[in-house]
XYZ file of C-alpha atoms in Angstrom:
154
model
C -0.306 -0.212 0.008
C 1.685 3.400 -0.736
C 1.229 5.791 2.027
C 1.503 9.404 0.998
C 0.992 10.792 5.440
C 1.299 14.829 4.555
C -1.299 14.558 1.346
C -3.623 12.426 3.791
C -3.957 9.965 1.032
C -3.285 6.184 0.001
C -3.425 3.475 -2.789
C -4.563 0.284 -2.170
C -2.935 -2.177 -4.654
C -5.765 -4.779 -3.881
C -8.058 -2.737 -5.408
C -6.564 -0.701 -7.258
C -8.115 2.646 -5.509
C -7.046 5.955 -4.276
C -8.165 7.009 -1.060
C -8.039 10.595 0.551
C -8.546 10.942 4.232
C -11.814 13.305 5.331
C -10.291 13.522 8.613
C -6.325 13.115 9.690
C -5.541 9.235 9.836
C -4.626 7.462 12.971
C -1.518 5.577 11.666
C -0.446 2.169 13.051
C 2.445 0.748 12.820
C 3.848 -2.516 13.904
C 6.807 -3.698 14.372
C 8.586 -7.315 14.222
C 12.080 -6.236 16.745
C 14.008 -6.266 13.749
C 15.222 -3.014 14.892
C 15.085 0.222 17.126
C 12.792 2.667 16.629
C 14.340 6.064 17.435
C 13.208 7.301 20.857
C 11.654 10.620 19.671
C 9.390 8.606 17.334
C 8.158 6.325 20.009
C 7.055 9.025 22.503
C 4.186 10.194 19.533
C 3.016 6.397 19.774
C 1.132 4.362 22.200
C 2.352 0.834 22.213
C 0.560 -2.628 22.431
C 1.863 -5.947 22.741
C -0.531 -8.712 21.012
C 0.230 -12.165 22.329
C 1.475 -14.581 19.385
C -1.776 -16.795 18.743
C -2.455 -19.748 20.517
C -2.352 -23.591 19.038
C -6.772 -22.385 18.416
C -6.313 -18.577 17.333
C -4.024 -20.234 14.393
C -5.719 -22.821 13.616
C -8.760 -20.153 13.308
C -6.290 -17.856 11.245
C -5.031 -20.954 9.101
C -9.168 -21.752 8.267
C -9.095 -18.102 6.447
C -6.288 -19.304 3.837
C -6.552 -22.640 3.650
C -10.015 -23.789 3.978
C -10.011 -27.077 2.265
C -6.733 -27.872 4.296
C -7.527 -31.664 6.104
C -7.372 -31.497 10.003
C -4.397 -34.233 10.711
C -2.407 -31.783 8.189
C -3.210 -28.828 10.171
C -2.966 -30.873 13.501
C 0.469 -32.516 13.068
C 1.573 -29.062 11.338
C 0.344 -26.868 14.070
C 1.982 -29.069 16.664
C 5.475 -29.293 14.819
C 5.438 -25.407 14.170
C 4.486 -24.472 17.956
C 7.848 -27.039 18.878
C 9.986 -25.512 16.494
C 8.744 -21.791 18.191
C 9.702 -23.389 21.468
C 13.473 -24.262 20.423
C 15.563 -22.706 22.847
C 18.527 -19.994 21.097
C 16.000 -19.175 17.815
C 17.096 -15.386 16.713
C 13.532 -15.491 14.471
C 10.750 -18.007 15.488
C 8.745 -18.763 12.794
C 5.485 -16.471 12.545
C 2.195 -16.473 11.210
C 3.165 -16.002 7.780
C 5.410 -18.473 8.021
C 2.880 -21.400 8.779
C 0.646 -20.584 5.775
C 3.316 -20.627 3.826
C 4.609 -24.131 4.982
C 1.405 -25.167 5.076
C 0.595 -24.032 1.097
C 3.734 -25.973 0.318
C 3.148 -29.260 2.139
C -0.428 -28.995 0.378
C 1.096 -28.573 -2.594
C 3.756 -31.580 -1.883
C 0.836 -33.930 -0.671
C 3.213 -34.840 2.354
C 1.507 -37.198 4.759
C 0.695 -35.682 7.947
C 2.367 -38.911 9.877
C 5.979 -37.074 8.452
C 4.661 -34.532 11.140
C 3.732 -36.470 14.557
C 4.675 -38.588 16.467
C 7.262 -39.501 18.924
C 9.382 -41.969 16.463
C 9.568 -38.027 13.855
C 10.370 -35.446 16.957
C 14.017 -35.967 16.219
C 12.930 -35.725 12.064
C 13.982 -32.535 10.449
C 9.934 -32.223 8.871
C 9.729 -31.469 5.228
C 10.117 -28.209 3.922
C 11.524 -26.895 7.040
C 12.916 -23.658 4.959
C 9.801 -21.806 4.445
C 9.699 -21.756 8.710
C 13.258 -21.389 9.577
C 14.682 -18.609 7.623
C 17.602 -17.178 8.938
C 21.096 -19.292 8.548
C 22.108 -19.092 12.100
C 18.819 -20.500 12.779
C 18.687 -23.040 10.433
C 22.333 -24.307 11.582
C 20.664 -24.443 15.145
C 18.172 -26.026 13.959
C 19.786 -29.006 12.356
C 22.187 -29.152 15.096
C 19.310 -29.691 17.496
C 17.902 -32.422 15.299
C 21.099 -34.122 15.089
C 21.537 -34.145 18.622
C 17.959 -35.728 19.599
C 18.707 -37.826 17.381
C 21.517 -39.628 18.753
C 19.430 -39.203 22.224
C 17.183 -41.296 21.083
C 19.927 -44.330 19.661
């Protein structure tokens, strides 16, 4: 979305329309903590923290994006997704958008839900995990943790 705050107008690419505000707009800026914002800017902001979605909330979000997703695949994928998010030391935990993209890939590849869950698979790298883990340091850590878990299982 193109935004021109000083002109109180913005362009919505999805609808190909220009919208002009009648009243001064309220601007909402979100951050994923990738960089610090200047104090002078933050003084003019209201901060509201939103908790990361629970598994139930995430299921509702996914249902909007993938309404035909098989329940078994969703359940198994959510379990693995939240297990990966809980791994200690990840610099960038996978987010909602990564989950949605990963599910799209799993469906396109017709991945069997059994490959995603169960005690036998807890130390296996999940299929297409590069859609979830997007940082080189995190990929190395993830692969190392899975390797160590496989060695412990022996």
